[in-house]
mmCIF file of C-alpha atoms and ligand atoms in Angstrom:
data_model
loop_
_atom_site.group_PDB
_atom_site.id
_atom_site.type_symbol
_atom_site.label_atom_id
_atom_site.label_comp_id
_atom_site.label_asym_id
_atom_site.label_seq_id
_atom_site.Cartn_x
_atom_site.Cartn_y
_atom_site.Cartn_z
ATOM 1 C CA MET A 151 19.842 -2.218 -20.527
ATOM 2 C CA SER A 152 16.544 -1.696 -20.718
ATOM 3 C CA PHE A 153 14.211 -2.250 -17.656
ATOM 4 C CA GLU A 154 11.188 -3.957 -17.748
ATOM 5 C CA ILE A 155 8.355 -3.387 -14.277
ATOM 6 C CA THR A 156 5.243 -5.440 -14.168
ATOM 7 C CA ILE A 157 2.493 -4.166 -12.265
ATOM 8 C CA GLY A 158 0.261 -6.256 -10.536
ATOM 9 C CA TRP A 159 -2.911 -4.327 -10.241
ATOM 10 C CA LEU A 160 -5.263 -6.060 -7.851
ATOM 11 C CA TYR A 161 -9.084 -7.050 -8.872
ATOM 12 C CA PRO A 162 -9.029 -2.941 -10.212
ATOM 13 C CA LYS A 163 -12.722 -3.638 -10.417
ATOM 14 C CA LEU A 164 -13.824 -4.537 -7.659
ATOM 15 C CA MET A 165 -11.020 -2.609 -4.919
ATOM 16 C CA SER A 166 -10.137 0.596 -6.620
ATOM 17 C CA THR A 167 -11.892 3.156 -3.787
ATOM 18 C CA TYR A 168 -11.116 6.473 -3.367
ATOM 19 C CA GLY A 169 -8.990 7.125 -6.438
ATOM 20 C CA ASP A 170 -6.703 4.231 -5.130
ATOM 21 C CA ARG A 171 -5.720 4.606 -8.840
ATOM 22 C CA GLY A 172 -3.888 7.135 -8.739
ATOM 23 C CA ASN A 173 -1.298 4.836 -6.950
ATOM 24 C CA VAL A 174 -0.721 3.161 -10.514
ATOM 25 C CA ILE A 175 -0.698 6.070 -12.393
ATOM 26 C CA CYS A 176 2.061 7.149 -10.179
ATOM 27 C CA ILE A 177 4.419 4.238 -10.433
ATOM 28 C CA GLU A 178 3.839 4.072 -14.129
ATOM 29 C CA ARG A 179 4.519 7.719 -14.650
ATOM 30 C CA ARG A 180 7.633 7.343 -12.737
ATOM 31 C CA SER A 181 8.999 4.593 -14.086
ATOM 32 C CA LEU A 182 8.587 6.065 -17.687
ATOM 33 C CA TRP A 183 9.593 9.649 -16.934
ATOM 34 C CA ARG A 184 13.205 7.308 -16.350
ATOM 35 C CA GLY A 185 12.972 5.650 -19.432
ATOM 36 C CA TYR A 186 11.712 2.341 -17.864
ATOM 37 C CA ASN A 187 8.692 -0.242 -19.560
ATOM 38 C CA VAL A 188 5.710 -0.706 -18.118
ATOM 39 C CA LYS A 189 3.070 -3.138 -18.201
ATOM 40 C CA VAL A 190 -0.135 -2.812 -15.803
ATOM 41 C CA LEU A 191 -1.412 -6.224 -15.631
ATOM 42 C CA PRO A 192 -5.059 -6.400 -13.689
ATOM 43 C CA LEU A 193 -5.002 -8.983 -11.727
ATOM 44 C CA ASP A 194 -9.087 -10.522 -11.393
ATOM 45 C CA GLN A 195 -11.174 -13.570 -11.514
ATOM 46 C CA ASN A 196 -9.644 -14.055 -15.263
ATOM 47 C CA THR A 197 -6.174 -14.184 -13.996
ATOM 48 C CA THR A 198 -3.796 -17.478 -13.656
ATOM 49 C CA ALA A 199 -1.186 -18.187 -11.934
ATOM 50 C CA GLU A 200 1.381 -18.132 -14.402
ATOM 51 C CA ASP A 201 0.034 -14.461 -14.632
ATOM 52 C CA MET A 202 0.398 -13.815 -10.875
ATOM 53 C CA ALA A 203 3.656 -14.679 -11.109
ATOM 54 C CA THR A 204 5.023 -12.529 -13.924
ATOM 55 C CA VAL A 205 4.636 -9.621 -11.261
ATOM 56 C CA ASP A 206 7.506 -6.896 -9.989
ATOM 57 C CA LEU A 207 4.710 -5.165 -8.076
ATOM 58 C CA PHE A 208 1.863 -5.672 -6.417
ATOM 59 C CA VAL A 209 -0.639 -2.555 -5.499
ATOM 60 C CA GLY A 210 -4.274 -3.414 -4.067
ATOM 61 C CA GLY A 211 -6.493 -0.851 -3.554
ATOM 62 C CA GLY A 212 -9.731 -0.311 -1.285
ATOM 63 C CA ALA A 213 -13.149 -2.013 -1.213
ATOM 64 C CA GLN A 214 -16.674 -2.170 0.398
ATOM 65 C CA ASP A 215 -16.743 -5.043 2.557
ATOM 66 C CA ARG A 216 -18.882 -6.922 -0.216
ATOM 67 C CA GLN A 217 -16.653 -6.703 -2.965
ATOM 68 C CA GLN A 218 -13.992 -8.055 -0.394
ATOM 69 C CA GLU A 219 -16.166 -10.910 0.084
ATOM 70 C CA ILE A 220 -15.982 -11.584 -4.048
ATOM 71 C CA VAL A 221 -12.396 -10.787 -4.371
ATOM 72 C CA MET A 222 -11.622 -13.722 -1.340
ATOM 73 C CA ARG A 223 -13.792 -16.103 -3.681
ATOM 74 C CA ASP A 224 -11.254 -15.408 -6.046
ATOM 75 C CA LEU A 225 -7.954 -15.669 -4.362
ATOM 76 C CA GLN A 226 -7.976 -18.442 -3.090
ATOM 77 C CA GLY A 227 -5.753 -21.632 -4.196
ATOM 78 C CA LYS A 228 -2.482 -21.670 -6.538
ATOM 79 C CA LYS A 229 -2.809 -17.953 -7.868
ATOM 80 C CA ALA A 230 -3.285 -17.325 -3.902
ATOM 81 C CA GLU A 231 -0.178 -19.432 -3.329
ATOM 82 C CA VAL A 232 1.717 -17.420 -5.676
ATOM 83 C CA LEU A 233 1.346 -14.308 -4.126
ATOM 84 C CA ARG A 234 2.337 -15.628 -0.615
ATOM 85 C CA GLU A 235 4.847 -16.556 -2.199
ATOM 86 C CA LYS A 236 5.823 -13.622 -4.141
ATOM 87 C CA ILE A 237 5.567 -11.764 -1.171
ATOM 88 C CA GLU A 238 7.531 -14.010 1.084
ATOM 89 C CA ASN A 239 9.996 -13.860 -1.720
ATOM 90 C CA GLY A 240 9.790 -9.452 -1.230
ATOM 91 C CA THR A 241 7.990 -8.500 -4.511
ATOM 92 C CA PRO A 242 7.273 -5.007 -3.158
ATOM 93 C CA GLY A 243 3.705 -3.565 -2.660
ATOM 94 C CA VAL A 244 1.629 -0.900 -2.073
ATOM 95 C CA PHE A 245 -1.464 -2.448 -0.449
ATOM 96 C CA THR A 246 -4.644 -0.241 1.129
ATOM 97 C CA CYS A 247 -7.529 -0.423 2.977
ATOM 98 C CA GLY A 248 -9.734 -3.276 2.181
ATOM 99 C CA SER A 249 -6.411 -5.215 0.733
ATOM 100 C CA PRO A 250 -4.478 -5.469 3.863
ATOM 101 C CA GLN A 251 -7.425 -6.674 5.176
ATOM 102 C CA LEU A 252 -7.460 -9.186 2.920
ATOM 103 C CA LEU A 253 -3.766 -10.421 3.554
ATOM 104 C CA GLY A 254 -4.605 -10.189 7.346
ATOM 105 C CA HIS A 255 -6.360 -13.869 8.841
ATOM 106 C CA TYR A 256 -9.190 -12.304 8.335
ATOM 107 C CA TYR A 257 -11.889 -9.541 8.494
ATOM 108 C CA GLU A 258 -15.067 -9.041 10.176
ATOM 109 C CA PRO A 259 -17.679 -6.885 8.828
ATOM 110 C CA GLY A 260 -20.294 -5.316 10.480
ATOM 111 C CA LEU A 261 -22.993 -7.261 9.231
ATOM 112 C CA GLY A 262 -22.127 -10.538 8.110
ATOM 113 C CA GLN A 263 -19.953 -13.549 7.828
ATOM 114 C CA ARG A 264 -16.128 -13.400 8.869
ATOM 115 C CA ILE A 265 -14.076 -13.183 5.576
ATOM 116 C CA GLU A 266 -11.008 -15.504 5.167
ATOM 117 C CA GLY A 267 -7.520 -14.023 4.515
ATOM 118 C CA LEU A 268 -5.084 -15.331 3.246
ATOM 119 C CA GLY A 269 -2.686 -14.955 7.102
ATOM 120 C CA ILE A 270 0.410 -13.589 5.080
ATOM 121 C CA LEU A 271 0.209 -10.859 7.942
ATOM 122 C CA ASP A 272 -0.370 -11.605 11.182
ATOM 123 C CA MET A 273 -3.288 -9.302 11.805
ATOM 124 C CA VAL A 274 -6.881 -9.154 11.717
ATOM 125 C CA SER A 275 -9.411 -6.692 11.397
ATOM 126 C CA LEU A 276 -13.051 -6.265 12.092
ATOM 127 C CA HIS A 277 -15.525 -3.461 12.142
ATOM 128 C CA PRO A 278 -17.264 -2.996 15.710
ATOM 129 C CA GLY A 279 -20.640 -2.583 13.870
ATOM 130 C CA GLU A 280 -22.821 -0.307 11.771
ATOM 131 C CA ASN A 281 -23.628 1.643 14.383
ATOM 132 C CA THR A 282 -19.580 2.874 14.994
ATOM 133 C CA ARG A 283 -18.390 5.765 13.834
ATOM 134 C CA ARG A 284 -15.680 5.185 10.618
ATOM 135 C CA CYS A 285 -12.127 6.424 10.316
ATOM 136 C CA ILE A 286 -12.628 9.292 8.069
ATOM 137 C CA GLY A 287 -10.199 12.267 7.471
ATOM 138 C CA ASN A 288 -6.842 13.280 6.900
ATOM 139 C CA LEU A 289 -3.972 10.972 8.101
ATOM 140 C CA VAL A 290 -0.174 11.670 8.847
ATOM 141 C CA VAL A 291 1.532 8.788 9.404
ATOM 142 C CA GLU A 292 6.100 8.839 10.476
ATOM 143 C CA VAL A 293 7.416 5.578 9.308
ATOM 144 C CA THR A 294 8.833 3.913 11.656
ATOM 145 C CA ALA A 295 9.032 0.283 10.329
ATOM 146 C CA SER A 296 13.154 0.685 11.081
ATOM 147 C CA ARG A 297 14.248 -0.645 6.987
ATOM 148 C CA LEU A 298 11.957 0.804 5.540
ATOM 149 C CA ALA A 299 12.166 3.822 7.393
ATOM 150 C CA GLN A 300 16.424 3.717 7.092
ATOM 151 C CA GLU A 301 16.075 3.242 3.683
ATOM 152 C CA LEU A 302 13.133 5.949 2.474
ATOM 153 C CA GLU A 303 15.533 8.276 4.230
ATOM 154 C CA GLU A 304 18.734 6.957 2.098
ATOM 155 C CA ILE A 305 15.948 8.545 -0.776
ATOM 156 C CA THR A 306 15.519 12.113 0.781
ATOM 157 C CA GLY A 307 17.736 13.050 3.709
ATOM 158 C CA CYS A 308 14.836 13.100 5.408
ATOM 159 C CA LYS A 309 12.667 11.446 7.930
ATOM 160 C CA PRO A 310 9.861 10.314 6.425
ATOM 161 C CA TYR A 311 6.270 11.553 7.211
ATOM 162 C CA LEU A 312 3.814 10.059 4.863
ATOM 163 C CA ILE A 313 0.436 11.700 3.909
ATOM 164 C CA GLY A 314 -3.311 9.935 3.044
ATOM 165 C CA PHE A 315 -6.307 9.924 3.241
ATOM 166 C CA GLU A 316 -8.569 7.254 5.679
ATOM 167 C CA ASN A 317 -12.086 5.965 5.205
ATOM 168 C CA HIS A 318 -13.160 2.662 6.390
ATOM 169 C CA GLY A 319 -14.682 1.482 9.318
ATOM 170 C CA GLY A 320 -12.655 -1.965 10.137
ATOM 171 C CA ARG A 321 -9.894 -1.624 13.215
ATOM 172 C CA THR A 322 -7.138 -3.463 12.850
ATOM 173 C CA LYS A 323 -4.663 -5.164 15.129
ATOM 174 C CA LEU A 324 -1.135 -6.531 14.942
ATOM 175 C CA ALA A 325 -0.513 -9.130 15.708
ATOM 176 C CA ASN A 326 3.210 -10.376 15.145
ATOM 177 C CA VAL A 327 4.179 -7.925 12.608
ATOM 178 C CA GLU A 328 5.865 -4.999 12.481
ATOM 179 C CA ALA A 329 3.738 -1.354 12.159
ATOM 180 C CA LEU A 330 4.290 0.943 9.029
ATOM 181 C CA GLY A 331 4.152 3.814 11.358
ATOM 182 C CA ARG A 332 2.718 6.004 14.165
ATOM 183 C CA VAL A 333 0.002 8.084 13.868
ATOM 184 C CA VAL A 334 0.876 11.731 14.217
ATOM 185 C CA TYR A 335 -2.708 12.956 12.329
ATOM 186 C CA GLY A 336 -5.420 11.321 11.963
ATOM 187 C CA LEU A 337 -6.566 7.513 13.014
ATOM 188 C CA GLY A 338 -4.576 4.729 11.811
ATOM 189 C CA ASN A 339 -5.194 0.608 12.188
ATOM 190 C CA ASN A 340 -7.434 0.928 15.664
ATOM 191 C CA GLY A 341 -7.525 4.744 16.722
ATOM 192 C CA GLU A 342 -6.325 3.465 19.998
ATOM 193 C CA ASP A 343 -2.995 2.122 19.827
ATOM 194 C CA GLY A 344 -1.280 4.323 17.736
ATOM 195 C CA THR A 345 -0.193 2.619 15.076
ATOM 196 C CA GLU A 346 -0.878 2.573 11.291
ATOM 197 C CA GLY A 347 -0.390 -0.014 8.943
ATOM 198 C CA ALA A 348 2.069 -2.985 8.918
ATOM 199 C CA PHE A 349 5.425 -3.657 7.374
ATOM 200 C CA TYR A 350 6.348 -6.899 6.128
ATOM 201 C CA ARG A 351 8.731 -8.098 4.238
ATOM 202 C CA ASN A 352 8.378 -5.774 1.216
ATOM 203 C CA ALA A 353 4.899 -4.948 1.243
ATOM 204 C CA ILE A 354 3.229 -1.938 2.149
ATOM 205 C CA ALA A 355 0.018 -2.076 4.219
ATOM 206 C CA THR A 356 -2.124 1.071 5.233
ATOM 207 C CA TYR A 357 -5.252 3.240 5.893
ATOM 208 C CA SER A 358 -3.900 5.968 3.467
ATOM 209 C CA HIS A 359 -5.844 6.594 0.128
ATOM 210 C CA GLY A 360 -5.388 9.772 -0.750
ATOM 211 C CA PRO A 361 -3.942 8.439 -3.353
ATOM 212 C CA LEU A 362 -0.802 7.695 -0.958
ATOM 213 C CA LEU A 363 1.711 7.463 -3.972
ATOM 214 C CA PRO A 364 1.771 11.460 -5.736
ATOM 215 C CA LYS A 365 1.148 12.463 -2.603
ATOM 216 C CA ASN A 366 4.371 10.847 -1.038
ATOM 217 C CA PRO A 367 6.447 10.044 -4.095
ATOM 218 C CA PHE A 368 9.768 8.743 -2.561
ATOM 219 C CA VAL A 369 7.613 5.705 -1.720
ATOM 220 C CA ALA A 370 6.702 5.483 -5.173
ATOM 221 C CA ASP A 371 10.393 5.672 -5.997
ATOM 222 C CA TRP A 372 10.852 2.957 -3.118
ATOM 223 C CA LEU A 373 8.441 0.896 -4.795
ATOM 224 C CA ILE A 374 9.907 0.723 -8.277
ATOM 225 C CA GLN A 375 13.806 0.197 -6.888
ATOM 226 C CA THR A 376 12.736 -2.129 -4.709
ATOM 227 C CA ALA A 377 11.156 -3.974 -7.455
ATOM 228 C CA LEU A 378 13.701 -3.788 -10.242
ATOM 229 C CA GLN A 379 16.906 -4.375 -7.630
ATOM 230 C CA LEU A 380 14.964 -7.625 -6.936
ATOM 231 C CA LYS A 381 14.397 -8.490 -10.370
ATOM 232 C CA TYR A 382 18.162 -7.496 -11.946
ATOM 233 C CA GLN A 383 19.883 -8.600 -9.252
ATOM 234 C CA GLN A 384 21.706 -5.509 -9.403
ATOM 235 C CA SER A 385 22.041 -2.225 -6.893
ATOM 236 C CA ILE A 386 20.149 0.870 -9.072
ATOM 237 C CA THR A 387 19.896 3.977 -8.578
ATOM 238 C CA LEU A 388 16.732 6.389 -9.963
ATOM 239 C CA SER A 389 17.505 9.500 -11.584
ATOM 240 C CA GLN A 390 15.863 12.342 -9.671
ATOM 241 C CA LEU A 391 12.473 13.838 -10.342
ATOM 242 C CA ASP A 392 11.214 17.676 -10.188
ATOM 243 C CA ASP A 393 8.697 17.011 -7.503
ATOM 244 C CA THR A 394 8.602 21.020 -6.954
ATOM 245 C CA LEU A 395 4.315 21.063 -6.821
ATOM 246 C CA ALA A 396 4.740 17.228 -5.316
ATOM 247 C CA MET A 397 6.518 19.153 -2.371
ATOM 248 C CA GLN A 398 4.585 22.593 -2.269
ATOM 249 C CA ALA A 399 1.372 20.196 -1.716
ATOM 250 C CA ARG A 400 2.816 18.201 0.965
ATOM 251 C CA GLU A 401 3.658 21.837 2.429
ATOM 252 C CA ALA A 402 0.701 22.918 2.264
ATOM 253 C CA MET A 403 -1.564 20.081 3.471
ATOM 254 C CA PHE A 404 1.299 19.771 6.931
ATOM 255 C CA LYS A 405 0.038 23.639 7.585
ATOM 256 C CA ARG A 406 -2.848 23.427 7.679
ATOM 257 C CA LEU A 407 -2.823 19.877 9.374
ATOM 258 C CA LYS A 408 -0.773 22.433 12.133
ATOM 259 C CA VAL A 409 2.074 18.981 11.791
ATOM 260 C CA SER A 410 5.226 20.254 12.761
ATOM 261 C CA LEU A 411 7.702 18.316 11.974
ATOM 262 C CA PRO A 412 11.431 18.311 13.068
ATOM 263 C CA ALA A 413 13.966 19.640 10.522
ATOM 264 C CA PRO A 414 15.138 18.530 7.863
ATOM 265 C CA ALA A 415 11.881 17.616 6.700
ATOM 266 C CA LEU A 416 9.990 17.497 3.899
HETATM 267 N N1 LIG B 741 -14.534 -2.423 4.099
HETATM 268 C C1 LIG B 741 -13.447 -2.125 4.361
HETATM 269 C C2 LIG B 741 -13.857 -1.175 5.998
HETATM 270 O O1 LIG B 741 -14.452 -0.243 6.074
HETATM 271 C C3 LIG B 741 -12.360 -1.481 4.222
HETATM 272 C C4 LIG B 741 -12.649 0.217 3.737
HETATM 273 C C5 LIG B 741 -11.881 0.775 2.105
HETATM 274 O O2 LIG B 741 -11.781 0.282 1.708
HETATM 275 N N2 LIG B 741 -11.757 1.321 2.264
HETATM 276 O O3 LIG B 741 -12.843 -1.412 6.284
#
């Protein structure tokens, strides 16, 4: 049986800052290398609710405040409902920076009107004002969302740490939603409470650009595996790929940031 995976890429022209497109390429490549068929479906102003319903795995990138406003004017009605239902029913996804802000209750920009979000993630984001420093720099995060941490550990045999790069003005406060992880290096959700991102059903929300997945290929594999298992209702084990270069890059980054990890680590 040949498996097929449809990647739904949210608003590629409006939400693809800081190389977030790399997340789509990474999922696509790692699926193709294993012989799975891949379809990349842009989800934008031309998308219907029926298109949205065919998605097996969502990718949403970052955006400027202005673009977020345009996206939210379009992401309404039946289309938004299908997205909500799919996330609630466990369709996996990786949502970076501007897109999780839109999955929360609202995002308040430094200038201008509050942008109402979809309220799927119980959290709010606000920009403290144009004169406040943006949160910019490398990010290292220990995954603490318990089910995800356990499933990632099953893939790698190691405690999961994520490497990324953040660049955001908005500060996110979580309410009744689990954090993705604990900040080891960088600022994360708000620079105050040590949390980074959120994890809900199978949706990963994060401030990590990077792009995240090439730097943390085991997360791409978790997304692919979760998407296929949900779609085909069977247990699926992905074949091993040679990630030597990615692992060397991770090691170099941990060294550069002087982050020492408990063994076994990767
Ligand atoms: N506009 C949002 C902020 O500055 C998101 C930025 C981004 O996606 N990189 O917080």
